[in-house]
CSV table of C-alpha atoms in Angstrom, one decimal:
chain,number,residue,atom,x,y,z
A,513,MET,CA,89.5,121.6,-115.1
A,514,ARG,CA,88.4,124.4,-117.4
A,515,ALA,CA,89.9,128.1,-117.3
A,516,VAL,CA,89.8,131.1,-119.0
A,517,VAL,CA,93.5,132.3,-120.2
A,518,VAL,CA,95.5,134.3,-122.5
A,519,LYS,CA,98.5,133.1,-124.2
A,520,ARG,CA,99.4,136.1,-126.1
A,521,PHE,CA,98.3,139.5,-125.4
A,522,GLY,CA,95.6,141.1,-127.3
A,523,GLY,CA,91.7,141.6,-127.4
A,524,PRO,CA,88.8,139.7,-126.8
A,525,GLU,CA,90.3,136.9,-130.0
A,526,ALA,CA,93.4,136.2,-127.3
A,527,VAL,CA,90.9,134.9,-124.7
A,528,GLU,CA,90.7,131.2,-124.7
A,529,VAL,CA,89.0,128.3,-122.6
A,530,VAL,CA,91.6,125.9,-122.2
A,531,GLU,CA,92.1,122.5,-119.9
A,532,ALA,CA,94.1,123.2,-116.9
A,533,SER,CA,95.5,121.5,-113.8
A,534,LEU,CA,93.3,121.6,-110.7
A,535,PRO,CA,94.8,123.7,-108.2
A,536,GLU,CA,95.7,122.4,-104.7
A,537,PRO,CA,95.3,124.7,-101.8
A,538,GLY,CA,98.7,125.1,-99.7
A,539,PRO,CA,98.7,126.3,-96.0
A,540,GLY,CA,96.2,129.5,-95.4
A,541,GLN,CA,94.3,128.9,-98.6
A,542,VAL,CA,91.1,127.7,-100.0
A,543,ARG,CA,89.9,125.9,-103.0
A,544,ILE,CA,86.7,127.3,-104.3
A,545,LYS,CA,84.4,125.4,-106.8
A,546,VAL,CA,83.2,128.6,-108.8
A,547,ALA,CA,79.8,129.3,-109.4
A,548,ALA,CA,80.1,132.4,-111.2
A,549,ALA,CA,82.9,134.9,-112.1
A,550,ALA,CA,82.5,138.3,-113.2
A,551,LEU,CA,84.2,140.3,-115.8
A,552,ASN,CA,85.7,143.4,-115.1
A,553,PRO,CA,87.8,146.1,-117.1
A,554,VAL,CA,91.0,145.0,-115.5
A,555,ASP,CA,90.5,141.5,-116.8
A,556,ALA,CA,90.6,143.2,-120.5
A,557,ALA,CA,93.7,145.4,-119.5
A,558,TYR,CA,95.4,142.1,-117.7
A,559,GLY,CA,94.5,140.2,-121.2
A,560,GLY,CA,95.7,143.1,-123.1
A,561,GLY,CA,99.2,143.0,-121.6
A,562,PHE,CA,98.9,146.4,-119.7
A,563,LEU,CA,99.1,145.3,-115.9
A,564,VAL,CA,101.8,142.3,-116.1
A,565,PRO,CA,104.2,140.5,-118.4
A,566,LEU,CA,103.1,137.4,-120.0
A,567,PRO,CA,104.7,134.3,-118.2
A,568,LYS,CA,107.5,132.4,-119.9
A,569,ASP,CA,106.3,129.0,-118.6
A,570,GLY,CA,102.2,129.1,-119.3
A,571,PRO,CA,99.3,131.0,-119.8
A,572,LEU,CA,98.1,134.2,-117.6
A,573,GLY,CA,95.0,133.5,-116.3
A,574,LEU,CA,91.9,135.9,-116.0
A,575,GLY,CA,89.3,137.0,-113.6
A,576,TRP,CA,89.5,138.5,-110.1
A,577,ASP,CA,85.8,138.0,-108.8
A,578,VAL,CA,84.4,134.8,-107.7
A,579,ALA,CA,81.2,133.1,-105.7
A,580,GLY,CA,81.1,129.7,-105.1
A,581,THR,CA,81.6,126.9,-102.7
A,582,VAL,CA,84.9,125.9,-100.7
A,583,ASP,CA,85.4,122.3,-101.7
A,584,ALA,CA,89.2,122.1,-100.2
A,585,VAL,CA,91.0,123.9,-97.4
A,586,GLY,CA,94.8,124.2,-96.8
A,587,ALA,CA,96.2,124.0,-93.4
A,588,GLY,CA,95.1,127.1,-90.9
A,589,ALA,CA,92.3,128.3,-93.4
A,590,PRO,CA,89.4,129.2,-91.1
A,591,PHE,CA,86.6,128.0,-93.8
A,592,ALA,CA,85.0,124.6,-93.7
A,593,ALA,CA,84.2,123.0,-97.3
A,594,GLY,CA,81.1,123.3,-98.3
A,595,ALA,CA,80.7,126.9,-97.2
A,596,GLU,CA,79.3,129.5,-99.6
A,597,VAL,CA,81.9,132.1,-100.4
A,598,VAL,CA,82.9,134.9,-102.2
A,599,ALA,CA,86.4,135.9,-102.9
A,600,LEU,CA,89.2,138.4,-104.5
A,601,ALA,CA,91.3,136.4,-106.6
A,602,TYR,CA,94.2,139.2,-106.3
A,603,GLY,CA,97.4,139.1,-108.8
A,604,PRO,CA,98.6,136.9,-111.6
A,605,ALA,CA,98.3,133.3,-111.9
A,606,PRO,CA,98.4,130.6,-114.4
A,607,ALA,CA,94.2,130.0,-113.6
A,608,LYS,CA,92.2,132.6,-111.7
A,609,ALA,CA,88.5,133.1,-110.6
A,610,GLN,CA,87.2,132.6,-114.5
A,611,ALA,CA,87.9,128.8,-114.4
A,612,GLU,CA,85.8,125.7,-112.8
A,613,TYR,CA,87.9,126.2,-109.6
A,614,VAL,CA,90.2,128.5,-108.0
A,615,VAL,CA,92.6,128.8,-104.9
A,616,VAL,CA,92.8,131.8,-103.0
A,617,ASP,CA,94.4,133.1,-99.9
A,618,SER,CA,91.8,132.6,-96.9
A,619,THR,CA,92.2,136.2,-96.0
A,620,ALA,CA,90.6,137.3,-99.3
A,621,VAL,CA,87.6,135.3,-98.7
A,622,ALA,CA,84.4,136.2,-97.1
A,623,PRO,CA,80.9,134.4,-96.7
A,624,ALA,CA,78.5,134.9,-99.6
A,625,PRO,CA,75.5,137.3,-99.3
A,626,ALA,CA,72.3,135.7,-98.5
A,627,SER,CA,70.1,137.9,-100.6
A,628,VAL,CA,71.4,137.7,-104.0
A,629,ASP,CA,72.2,134.6,-106.5
A,630,ALA,CA,76.1,133.5,-107.4
A,631,ALA,CA,75.7,135.5,-110.3
A,632,HIS,CA,74.9,138.7,-108.4
A,633,ALA,CA,77.5,137.7,-105.6
A,634,ALA,CA,80.4,137.4,-108.0
A,635,THR,CA,80.1,141.2,-108.9
A,636,VAL,CA,80.9,142.1,-105.5
A,637,PRO,CA,84.4,141.7,-104.3
A,638,LEU,CA,86.7,143.7,-106.3
A,639,ASN,CA,84.2,146.5,-107.1
A,640,THR,CA,83.0,147.0,-103.7
A,641,LEU,CA,86.4,146.9,-102.4
A,642,THR,CA,87.9,149.4,-105.0
A,643,ALA,CA,85.0,151.9,-103.9
A,644,ALA,CA,85.4,151.4,-100.2
A,645,GLN,CA,89.2,151.7,-100.3
A,646,ALA,CA,88.8,155.0,-102.4
A,647,LEU,CA,86.6,156.8,-100.2
A,648,ASP,CA,89.0,155.5,-97.1
A,649,LEU,CA,91.9,157.6,-99.0
A,650,LEU,CA,89.4,160.5,-99.4
A,651,ASP,CA,88.4,160.6,-95.5
A,652,LEU,CA,85.7,163.1,-96.4
A,653,ALA,CA,83.4,164.1,-93.3
A,654,PRO,CA,79.6,163.9,-93.2
A,655,GLY,CA,78.6,167.0,-95.3
A,656,SER,CA,81.6,167.1,-97.4
A,657,THR,CA,80.8,167.5,-101.1
A,658,LEU,CA,81.9,164.7,-103.7
A,659,LEU,CA,81.6,164.0,-107.3
A,660,VAL,CA,81.7,160.5,-108.5
A,661,THR,CA,82.4,160.2,-112.0
A,662,GLY,CA,81.4,156.9,-113.9
A,663,ALA,CA,78.7,156.7,-111.4
A,664,ALA,CA,76.4,154.5,-113.4
A,665,GLY,CA,79.2,152.0,-113.6
A,666,ALA,CA,79.9,149.2,-111.0
A,667,VAL,CA,83.0,151.1,-109.1
A,668,GLY,CA,81.0,154.3,-109.4
A,669,GLY,CA,77.7,153.0,-108.6
A,670,TYR,CA,78.8,151.5,-105.3
A,671,ALA,CA,81.0,154.7,-104.5
A,672,VAL,CA,77.9,156.6,-104.7
A,673,GLN,CA,75.8,154.4,-102.5
A,674,LEU,CA,78.9,153.9,-99.9
A,675,ALA,CA,79.5,157.7,-100.0
A,676,HIS,CA,75.9,158.5,-99.3
A,677,ARG,CA,75.5,156.2,-96.4
A,678,ALA,CA,78.4,158.1,-94.7
A,679,GLY,CA,76.4,161.3,-94.9
A,680,ILE,CA,78.5,162.7,-98.1
A,681,THR,CA,76.9,165.3,-100.0
A,682,VAL,CA,77.4,163.1,-103.2
A,683,ALA,CA,77.0,164.0,-107.0
A,684,GLY,CA,76.8,161.4,-109.8
A,685,MET,CA,78.5,162.0,-113.3
A,686,ALA,CA,77.1,160.1,-116.0
A,687,GLY,CA,75.4,160.2,-119.6
A,688,ALA,CA,72.2,161.8,-119.6
A,689,ALA,CA,70.3,158.3,-120.2
A,690,ASP,CA,71.7,157.3,-116.6
A,691,GLU,CA,70.3,159.9,-114.6
A,692,GLU,CA,67.5,158.0,-113.1
A,693,LEU,CA,69.8,155.2,-112.1
A,694,VAL,CA,72.6,157.3,-110.5
A,695,ARG,CA,69.7,159.3,-108.6
A,696,SER,CA,68.1,155.9,-107.7
A,697,LEU,CA,71.8,154.9,-106.2
A,698,GLY,CA,71.5,158.0,-104.0
A,699,ALA,CA,73.2,160.8,-105.7
A,700,ASP,CA,71.9,163.9,-104.3
A,701,ARG,CA,72.7,165.5,-107.7
A,702,PHE,CA,73.1,164.4,-111.0
A,703,VAL,CA,75.8,166.1,-113.3
A,704,GLU,CA,75.8,164.9,-117.0
A,705,ARG,CA,78.7,163.9,-118.8
A,706,GLY,CA,80.9,166.9,-119.7
A,707,ALA,CA,78.9,169.5,-118.2
A,708,ALA,CA,80.2,172.2,-115.8
A,709,ALA,CA,79.6,171.6,-112.3
A,710,GLY,CA,81.3,172.2,-108.8
A,711,PRO,CA,84.0,172.9,-107.5
A,712,PHE,CA,83.7,170.1,-104.9
A,713,ASP,CA,85.7,169.0,-102.0
A,714,ALA,CA,86.7,165.9,-103.6
A,715,VAL,CA,86.3,163.7,-107.1
A,716,LEU,CA,86.4,159.9,-107.2
A,717,ASP,CA,87.4,159.4,-110.9
A,718,ALA,CA,85.7,155.8,-111.6
A,719,ALA,CA,85.4,156.9,-115.1
A,720,VAL,CA,89.3,157.6,-115.5
A,721,LEU,CA,88.7,161.1,-116.9
A,722,GLY,CA,92.4,161.6,-115.4
A,723,ALA,CA,93.5,165.5,-115.5
A,724,ASP,CA,89.9,166.5,-117.0
A,725,ALA,CA,88.6,165.6,-113.8
A,726,LEU,CA,90.3,168.3,-111.5
A,727,ALA,CA,88.7,170.7,-113.1
A,728,TYR,CA,85.7,169.8,-110.7
A,729,VAL,CA,88.0,170.0,-107.5
A,730,ARG,CA,88.3,172.8,-105.4
A,731,ASP,CA,91.7,174.4,-104.6
A,732,ASP,CA,93.5,172.3,-101.8
A,733,GLY,CA,90.7,169.4,-102.5
A,734,ASP,CA,91.2,165.8,-103.2
A,735,TYR,CA,91.5,163.3,-106.3
A,736,VAL,CA,91.3,159.6,-106.2
A,737,GLY,CA,91.9,157.8,-109.4
A,738,VAL,CA,91.3,153.9,-109.6
A,739,ILE,CA,94.2,153.1,-112.0
A,740,PRO,CA,97.5,152.3,-110.1
A,741,GLN,CA,100.0,154.4,-110.9
A,742,ALA,CA,98.1,156.6,-113.3
A,743,GLY,CA,96.9,159.6,-111.3
A,744,PRO,CA,97.3,162.9,-112.9
A,745,PRO,CA,99.5,165.4,-111.7
A,746,GLY,CA,98.0,167.5,-109.1
A,747,VAL,CA,97.4,171.6,-109.7
A,748,ARG,CA,96.1,174.3,-107.2
A,749,GLY,CA,97.0,172.5,-104.2
A,750,ILE,CA,94.7,169.4,-105.1
A,751,ARG,CA,96.2,166.2,-103.4
A,752,VAL,CA,96.1,163.2,-105.8
A,753,GLN,CA,95.8,159.6,-104.7
A,754,VAL,CA,95.0,156.3,-106.6
A,755,VAL,CA,93.6,153.3,-104.9
A,756,GLU,CA,95.2,150.0,-105.7
A,757,VAL,CA,92.5,147.6,-104.6
A,758,ALA,CA,93.8,145.2,-101.7
A,759,ALA,CA,92.4,141.7,-101.0
A,760,ASP,CA,90.6,142.1,-97.5
A,761,GLY,CA,88.2,139.4,-96.3
A,762,ASN,CA,87.2,141.3,-93.4
A,763,ARG,CA,86.3,144.3,-95.1
A,764,LEU,CA,84.7,142.1,-97.7
A,765,ALA,CA,82.5,140.7,-94.8
A,766,GLU,CA,81.3,143.9,-94.1
A,767,LEU,CA,80.3,145.0,-97.5
A,768,VAL,CA,78.5,141.8,-97.9
A,769,LYS,CA,76.4,142.5,-94.9
A,770,LEU,CA,75.6,145.9,-96.8
A,771,VAL,CA,74.6,144.1,-99.7
A,772,ASP,CA,72.0,142.0,-97.4
A,773,ALA,CA,70.9,144.9,-96.0
A,774,GLY,CA,70.2,146.3,-99.2
A,775,VAL,CA,72.5,149.1,-98.9
A,776,LEU,CA,74.5,147.8,-102.1
A,777,THR,CA,73.0,146.9,-105.3
A,778,PRO,CA,74.8,144.2,-107.1
A,779,ARG,CA,73.8,144.5,-111.0
A,780,VAL,CA,74.1,141.8,-113.7
A,781,ALA,CA,74.2,142.8,-117.2
A,782,ARG,CA,74.1,139.2,-118.7
A,783,THR,CA,75.6,135.7,-118.0
A,784,TYR,CA,77.4,133.5,-120.4
A,785,PRO,CA,78.7,130.1,-120.6
A,786,LEU,CA,82.3,129.8,-119.3
A,787,GLU,CA,82.9,128.1,-122.7
A,788,GLU,CA,81.5,131.4,-124.1
A,789,ALA,CA,84.3,133.3,-122.5
A,790,THR,CA,85.5,135.1,-125.7
A,791,ASP,CA,82.0,136.3,-126.7
A,792,ALA,CA,81.6,137.7,-123.1
A,793,TYR,CA,84.9,139.5,-123.6
A,794,ARG,CA,83.8,140.5,-127.3
A,795,ARG,CA,80.7,142.4,-125.4
A,796,LEU,CA,83.0,143.9,-122.6
A,797,ALA,CA,85.1,145.5,-125.2
A,798,GLU,CA,82.1,147.0,-127.0
A,799,GLY,CA,81.3,149.4,-123.6
A,800,GLY,CA,78.0,150.7,-122.6
A,801,VAL,CA,77.5,147.4,-120.2
A,802,ARG,CA,75.1,148.6,-117.3
A,803,GLY,CA,76.1,146.2,-114.4
A,804,ARG,CA,78.8,143.2,-115.1
A,805,LEU,CA,78.9,140.5,-117.5
A,806,VAL,CA,79.2,136.9,-115.4
A,807,LEU,CA,80.7,133.7,-116.3
A,808,VAL,CA,78.8,130.6,-115.4
A,809,PRO,CA,80.8,127.2,-115.4
A,810,ARG,CA,79.0,124.2,-116.1
A,811,THR,CA,77.5,122.4,-113.1
A,812,GLY,CA,78.1,118.5,-112.7
C-alpha cells in the first residue's frame, strides 16, 4: 500500500509517499480502507521532530484523522467489515492515517456521520475530541464567560460551537476578516486578535498564544491550552491546564451525532490526492487555511 511518512525530520520537503506493508489488525483492532485523511498541525509537528523521536528501524507515519470503511477485524473488535467509520489514529507508527489502509484500536473508532462526505468526515475526530476534552477540563457552568482564541480554526471553531450549545457565553478571537465566520459558529461576541477584552472566566487557547492569553482571564480563572506539556506558568491564581487528546470512540460517536444534527460544522479547505501529500504539507506550512486540507487515496 501507499503511505505518507518521514524518514528524516524536516519541513514539507521531508514528507514522502512510499510503498509500505499492508498492516494486519490484532485483537481488538480494525483495519480501515482509507477514504480520506485530514492534515493537522500535529502532523507537521511530528514530521518536524517536535513530539516523537524518529524510529531507528523504519519511517514515521503521518496522519491522525481518518474516514473510511472497515475491511478487516481483529478478535473481539465490535465492528463488522463494510462499516463506514471515522477514527483517531493515535500515537506513533510506521504508517498512520495518511495511507491507503490503517489499523487502529476499535476503542478509537465511531460510525461515520451520515450527513457529510468522507473528506468532511475525516476532519472530525482529532479536532472535535480536542475541543470537547478541553471544555471538559474547564468544566464551566452555563452562563460562564469563555474566550476561545483561534476561533476561526478547526479546534477553535468546534470549541465555539460546543460552548455555545452548553449555554456558555462565548467570545471568539480571530483576525478581522474572520468575524462573520466566527459569529456564524455561535460566538456571542467577536474579539479581534490582539484587542483588549475581558476579563473572562476562562480562555481556551486554540491559537497557542500561551502567556499572552492569560491577560484575558480574570483572577482565579481558568486557562486550557492545546499543546501537551506547554502550558504557561499560572499567575493571579489562574489555574493552567493543557489538554492531551485521548482516543475515545464513544465520545467520538456522540460528536458525530452533533455533526449530523448540524451542531458541529466540518470544514474542508481543499482535497489532494494522497500522492500529492508533499504539496499539501507545503500549503499547510504557508498558514491561513480555513478548514482542513484532506488527502484522498486513489480508488480501486
